[in-house]
């Protein structure tokens, strides 16, 4: 990932990303609030919610780096998780009350493997009803908590990898714990995978542990706990963050000047191909100094700026 800027909490913080190892029991909003205090700025956002029960990688943007978050939200995620077969809960995870229990003693390892295989690849997934998805302007979880029965529409997601590491039979097989790794597209609910695996096996299921280990190019190895960040706030500077996140384009001095004023330049080498930069998936453009100048999209024979950053600051300050 390259160098990371380590800044004492009393020193002014540059715009950049902070990779947090979210603690259990904290909401993503709780972590954002804590970071606002540590960084001394209100301008902090996150690139994808983690449930309070979950731990692991939560990517935060500080100041102008919040503009990069939209390009991180849609990246693939990787999780380690434990799925408990034999019990159904109202929330599809361990935080909800058990609504039904059926013995899983007859569930074989082969049956688990077949169920996992059926949930791998492109699938249609119904999100957990206790989720932040809005239904007629109100969060689904709020409707459920008020006693309403909520049925959400299925949506396409892709499970790139669904690996089973161990299967543990508890209390004579009454429940079965399955430890897994899941790599998936944005928008996937791991709770829903646990629910659907249990339902497919006829015994119900829910999630008892969840840890996010990767968000796009950012991994648990780079993450720091809130306690560590309180001691030394490590900020991944915007140029370094953009280099790892999206295709790179190196600009000449002339191109840097043109783009800095919001003008078009010649399209990149991938123009006209499936690799062409788009507004949704732009290329990060860098000055000869290595500074992040802009995010670019190819349009015909030209590349135009999606977002321009002020030149000469070295900190990725946006216009």
XYZ file of C-alpha atoms in Angstrom:
319
model
C 0.000 0.000 0.000
C 2.982 2.312 0.348
C 3.632 4.846 3.031
C 1.036 5.801 5.578
C 1.016 9.170 7.259
C 1.099 8.773 11.034
C -0.230 11.887 12.740
C -0.527 12.652 16.449
C -4.111 13.379 17.435
C -3.260 16.975 18.347
C -1.831 17.743 14.893
C -3.962 18.855 11.945
C -5.092 15.804 9.952
C -4.721 15.554 6.182
C -7.513 14.358 3.954
C -7.281 10.588 3.620
C -8.643 7.185 4.566
C -8.531 5.523 7.947
C -8.878 1.729 8.046
C -10.564 0.822 11.322
C -10.899 -2.584 12.965
C -14.450 -2.027 14.211
C -15.149 -3.428 17.682
C -18.130 -5.633 18.437
C -21.162 -3.806 19.805
C -20.410 -0.534 18.013
C -22.514 0.750 15.123
C -20.732 2.190 12.112
C -22.184 5.569 13.117
C -20.604 5.170 16.566
C -17.203 4.689 14.910
C -17.715 7.750 12.689
C -18.555 9.802 15.784
C -15.407 8.629 17.544
C -13.286 9.434 14.485
C -14.723 12.944 14.287
C -13.389 13.566 17.772
C -10.009 11.962 17.065
C -9.523 13.806 13.766
C -10.968 17.103 14.945
C -13.330 17.400 11.974
C -17.015 16.850 11.327
C -16.317 15.698 7.778
C -16.011 11.937 8.294
C -17.935 9.191 6.483
C -17.758 5.426 6.017
C -17.743 3.158 2.958
C -20.318 0.548 3.929
C -22.098 -0.290 7.160
C -21.113 -3.135 9.482
C -23.748 -4.533 11.847
C -23.090 -3.908 15.565
C -22.406 -7.645 16.072
C -19.751 -7.643 13.358
C -16.091 -6.691 13.685
C -13.356 -5.922 11.207
C -12.574 -3.597 8.332
C -14.515 -0.345 8.246
C -13.110 2.214 5.800
C -13.521 5.834 6.868
C -12.858 8.952 4.819
C -11.681 12.182 6.421
C -12.268 15.632 4.944
C -11.893 15.635 1.133
C -11.313 11.873 1.056
C -15.026 11.402 1.751
C -15.355 11.943 -2.013
C -13.534 8.660 -2.608
C -15.950 6.647 -0.468
C -18.556 6.279 -3.204
C -15.986 4.336 -5.256
C -15.205 2.027 -2.330
C -18.809 1.162 -1.441
C -19.279 -0.897 -4.601
C -16.134 -3.013 -4.232
C -16.123 -6.682 -3.238
C -15.961 -7.629 0.459
C -14.515 -10.653 2.254
C -15.745 -12.038 5.577
C -15.080 -14.859 7.984
C -18.237 -16.067 9.701
C -19.840 -18.780 11.780
C -23.235 -20.086 10.692
C -25.302 -21.989 13.246
C -27.664 -24.567 11.752
C -30.686 -25.719 13.757
C -31.918 -22.367 15.063
C -33.791 -19.521 13.366
C -33.764 -16.003 14.816
C -35.851 -12.938 14.038
C -32.770 -10.979 12.927
C -30.975 -13.856 11.155
C -28.097 -13.373 13.599
C -27.297 -13.991 17.255
C -28.664 -10.616 18.376
C -32.265 -11.678 17.750
C -34.403 -14.068 19.744
C -34.684 -17.667 18.577
C -38.042 -18.144 16.861
C -37.674 -21.799 15.912
C -35.334 -24.683 16.806
C -35.018 -27.940 14.868
C -32.351 -30.552 15.431
C -29.546 -30.559 12.885
C -28.307 -34.028 13.877
C -29.106 -35.509 10.476
C -27.281 -32.811 8.497
C -24.195 -34.385 6.908
C -21.019 -32.622 5.816
C -21.918 -33.463 2.223
C -25.331 -31.842 2.632
C -23.653 -28.670 3.906
C -21.309 -28.689 0.898
C -24.247 -29.033 -1.507
C -26.111 -26.199 0.216
C -23.059 -23.922 0.090
C -22.472 -24.700 -3.599
C -26.060 -23.700 -4.401
C -25.429 -20.320 -2.786
C -22.194 -19.665 -4.711
C -21.998 -17.568 -7.861
C -24.702 -15.158 -9.093
C -27.802 -15.564 -6.911
C -31.016 -13.743 -6.094
C -30.920 -12.827 -2.399
C -33.738 -11.539 -0.215
C -32.102 -9.205 2.338
C -32.771 -9.697 6.023
C -35.958 -7.884 7.021
C -34.034 -6.387 9.940
C -31.833 -4.283 7.673
C -31.310 -0.624 6.871
C -33.086 -0.873 3.525
C -35.817 1.746 3.260
C -39.430 0.730 2.651
C -41.630 3.699 1.768
C -39.124 6.041 3.383
C -38.693 4.079 6.617
C -35.916 1.665 7.549
C -36.980 -1.965 7.290
C -35.653 -2.767 10.773
C -37.804 0.009 12.268
C -40.918 -1.479 10.690
C -40.065 -4.952 12.005
C -39.454 -3.640 15.515
C -42.841 -1.944 15.466
C -44.445 -5.328 14.824
C -44.941 -5.065 11.068
C -44.202 -8.050 8.833
C -41.781 -6.880 6.152
C -41.005 -8.774 2.950
C -38.197 -7.307 0.877
C -37.669 -7.969 -2.813
C -34.875 -10.260 -3.938
C -31.863 -8.585 -5.497
C -28.954 -9.943 -7.555
C -25.662 -10.467 -5.742
C -22.587 -12.534 -6.523
C -20.882 -14.890 -4.090
C -17.375 -15.166 -5.526
C -16.177 -17.593 -2.872
C -17.976 -19.550 -0.124
C -15.427 -21.791 1.588
C -16.219 -24.114 4.491
C -13.330 -24.466 6.954
C -14.835 -26.560 9.732
C -18.096 -28.149 10.847
C -18.660 -28.560 14.591
C -21.543 -30.576 16.049
C -22.750 -29.295 19.420
C -24.999 -30.961 22.008
C -25.137 -34.227 20.112
C -25.730 -32.455 16.813
C -28.706 -30.455 18.014
C -26.980 -27.471 16.426
C -24.132 -27.428 13.929
C -21.655 -24.568 13.646
C -20.110 -24.019 10.199
C -17.038 -21.767 9.958
C -16.762 -20.147 6.524
C -15.065 -17.503 4.431
C -17.252 -15.527 2.023
C -16.057 -13.203 -0.716
C -18.990 -11.383 -2.247
C -20.229 -8.422 -4.214
C -21.403 -5.225 -2.604
C -24.928 -5.444 -1.192
C -24.653 -9.053 -0.004
C -26.057 -9.881 3.435
C -24.055 -12.620 5.153
C -26.938 -13.007 7.622
C -29.174 -13.838 4.695
C -26.690 -16.468 3.478
C -26.847 -18.111 6.921
C -30.643 -18.002 6.876
C -30.883 -19.397 3.345
C -28.390 -22.202 3.989
C -30.357 -23.273 7.065
C -33.652 -23.109 5.204
C -32.277 -25.136 2.285
C -31.192 -27.829 4.742
C -34.595 -27.781 6.434
C -33.363 -26.859 9.915
C -33.062 -23.074 9.851
C -29.910 -21.093 10.477
C -28.462 -17.828 11.667
C -25.151 -16.030 12.001
C -23.274 -16.198 15.310
C -20.018 -14.434 14.350
C -18.955 -12.105 11.540
C -15.638 -10.430 10.808
C -14.940 -8.387 7.676
C -11.382 -8.991 6.545
C -11.263 -7.059 3.247
C -13.001 -4.135 1.545
C -11.753 -3.706 -2.015
C -7.962 -3.300 -1.738
C -8.042 -2.514 1.994
C -7.398 -5.417 4.360
C -7.438 -6.294 8.029
C -3.626 -6.111 8.038
C -3.917 -2.355 7.546
C -6.715 -1.871 10.079
C -6.163 -0.354 13.515
C -8.328 -0.514 16.598
C -9.875 2.668 17.954
C -7.509 2.443 20.911
C -4.509 2.323 18.587
C -5.849 5.197 16.516
C -6.346 7.271 19.653
C -2.632 6.877 20.344
C -1.501 7.516 16.758
C -3.950 8.366 14.000
C -2.761 6.616 10.832
C -4.155 8.255 7.709
C -3.724 6.791 4.239
C -3.102 9.897 2.142
C -5.458 10.405 -0.801
C -2.949 9.795 -3.587
C -1.954 6.453 -2.075
C -5.577 5.528 -1.445
C -6.584 6.313 -5.034
C -3.634 4.415 -6.511
C -4.735 1.194 -4.839
C -8.439 1.722 -5.494
C -8.779 2.458 -9.221
C -6.894 2.384 -12.532
C -4.037 4.872 -12.680
C -3.155 7.407 -15.349
C 0.090 9.354 -15.269
C -0.229 12.862 -16.696
C 2.292 15.138 -18.354
C 2.806 18.637 -17.011
C 0.641 20.032 -19.819
C -2.150 17.538 -19.143
C -1.946 18.284 -15.436
C -2.481 21.988 -16.114
C -5.422 21.351 -18.443
C -7.165 18.972 -16.040
C -6.504 21.287 -13.073
C -8.682 23.869 -14.831
C -11.382 21.298 -15.571
C -10.571 21.026 -19.276
C -10.560 17.858 -21.373
C -7.471 15.982 -22.500
C -6.920 13.020 -24.838
C -8.623 9.815 -23.781
C -6.676 7.157 -21.935
C -5.212 4.012 -23.566
C -8.283 1.971 -22.588
C -10.767 4.239 -24.374
C -13.230 2.350 -26.549
C -12.611 -0.929 -24.709
C -14.347 -2.555 -21.742
C -11.483 -1.142 -19.628
C -12.352 2.464 -20.460
C -12.684 4.775 -17.485
C -16.279 5.817 -16.740
C -17.969 8.222 -14.355
C -18.921 5.234 -12.189
C -15.449 3.641 -12.447
C -13.039 6.484 -13.147
C -9.282 6.485 -13.459
C -7.123 8.287 -10.917
C -4.939 10.848 -12.687
C -1.577 11.827 -11.201
C 0.765 14.737 -11.861
C 4.439 14.007 -12.597
C 5.044 14.774 -8.894
C 2.800 11.836 -7.960
C 0.041 14.081 -6.622
C -3.598 13.121 -7.223
C -4.958 15.664 -9.715
C -8.367 14.339 -10.715
C -10.633 11.390 -11.386
C -11.196 10.963 -15.136
C -13.805 9.367 -17.390
C -13.229 8.613 -21.089
C -15.814 10.009 -23.503
C -15.066 9.269 -27.125
C -11.581 10.500 -27.933
C -11.402 12.686 -24.827
C -11.042 12.211 -21.099
C -12.945 14.628 -18.929
C -12.662 15.213 -15.179
C -15.281 13.677 -12.905
C -13.666 15.340 -9.908
C -10.756 17.819 -9.876
C -8.382 18.319 -6.961
C -6.597 21.599 -6.349
C -2.971 21.490 -7.563
C 0.046 22.167 -5.439
C -1.337 21.188 -2.015
C 0.075 17.677 -1.762
C -2.941 16.711 0.333
C -5.600 15.986 -2.259
C -7.689 19.050 -1.466
C -10.687 19.155 -3.788
C -11.922 22.219 -5.636
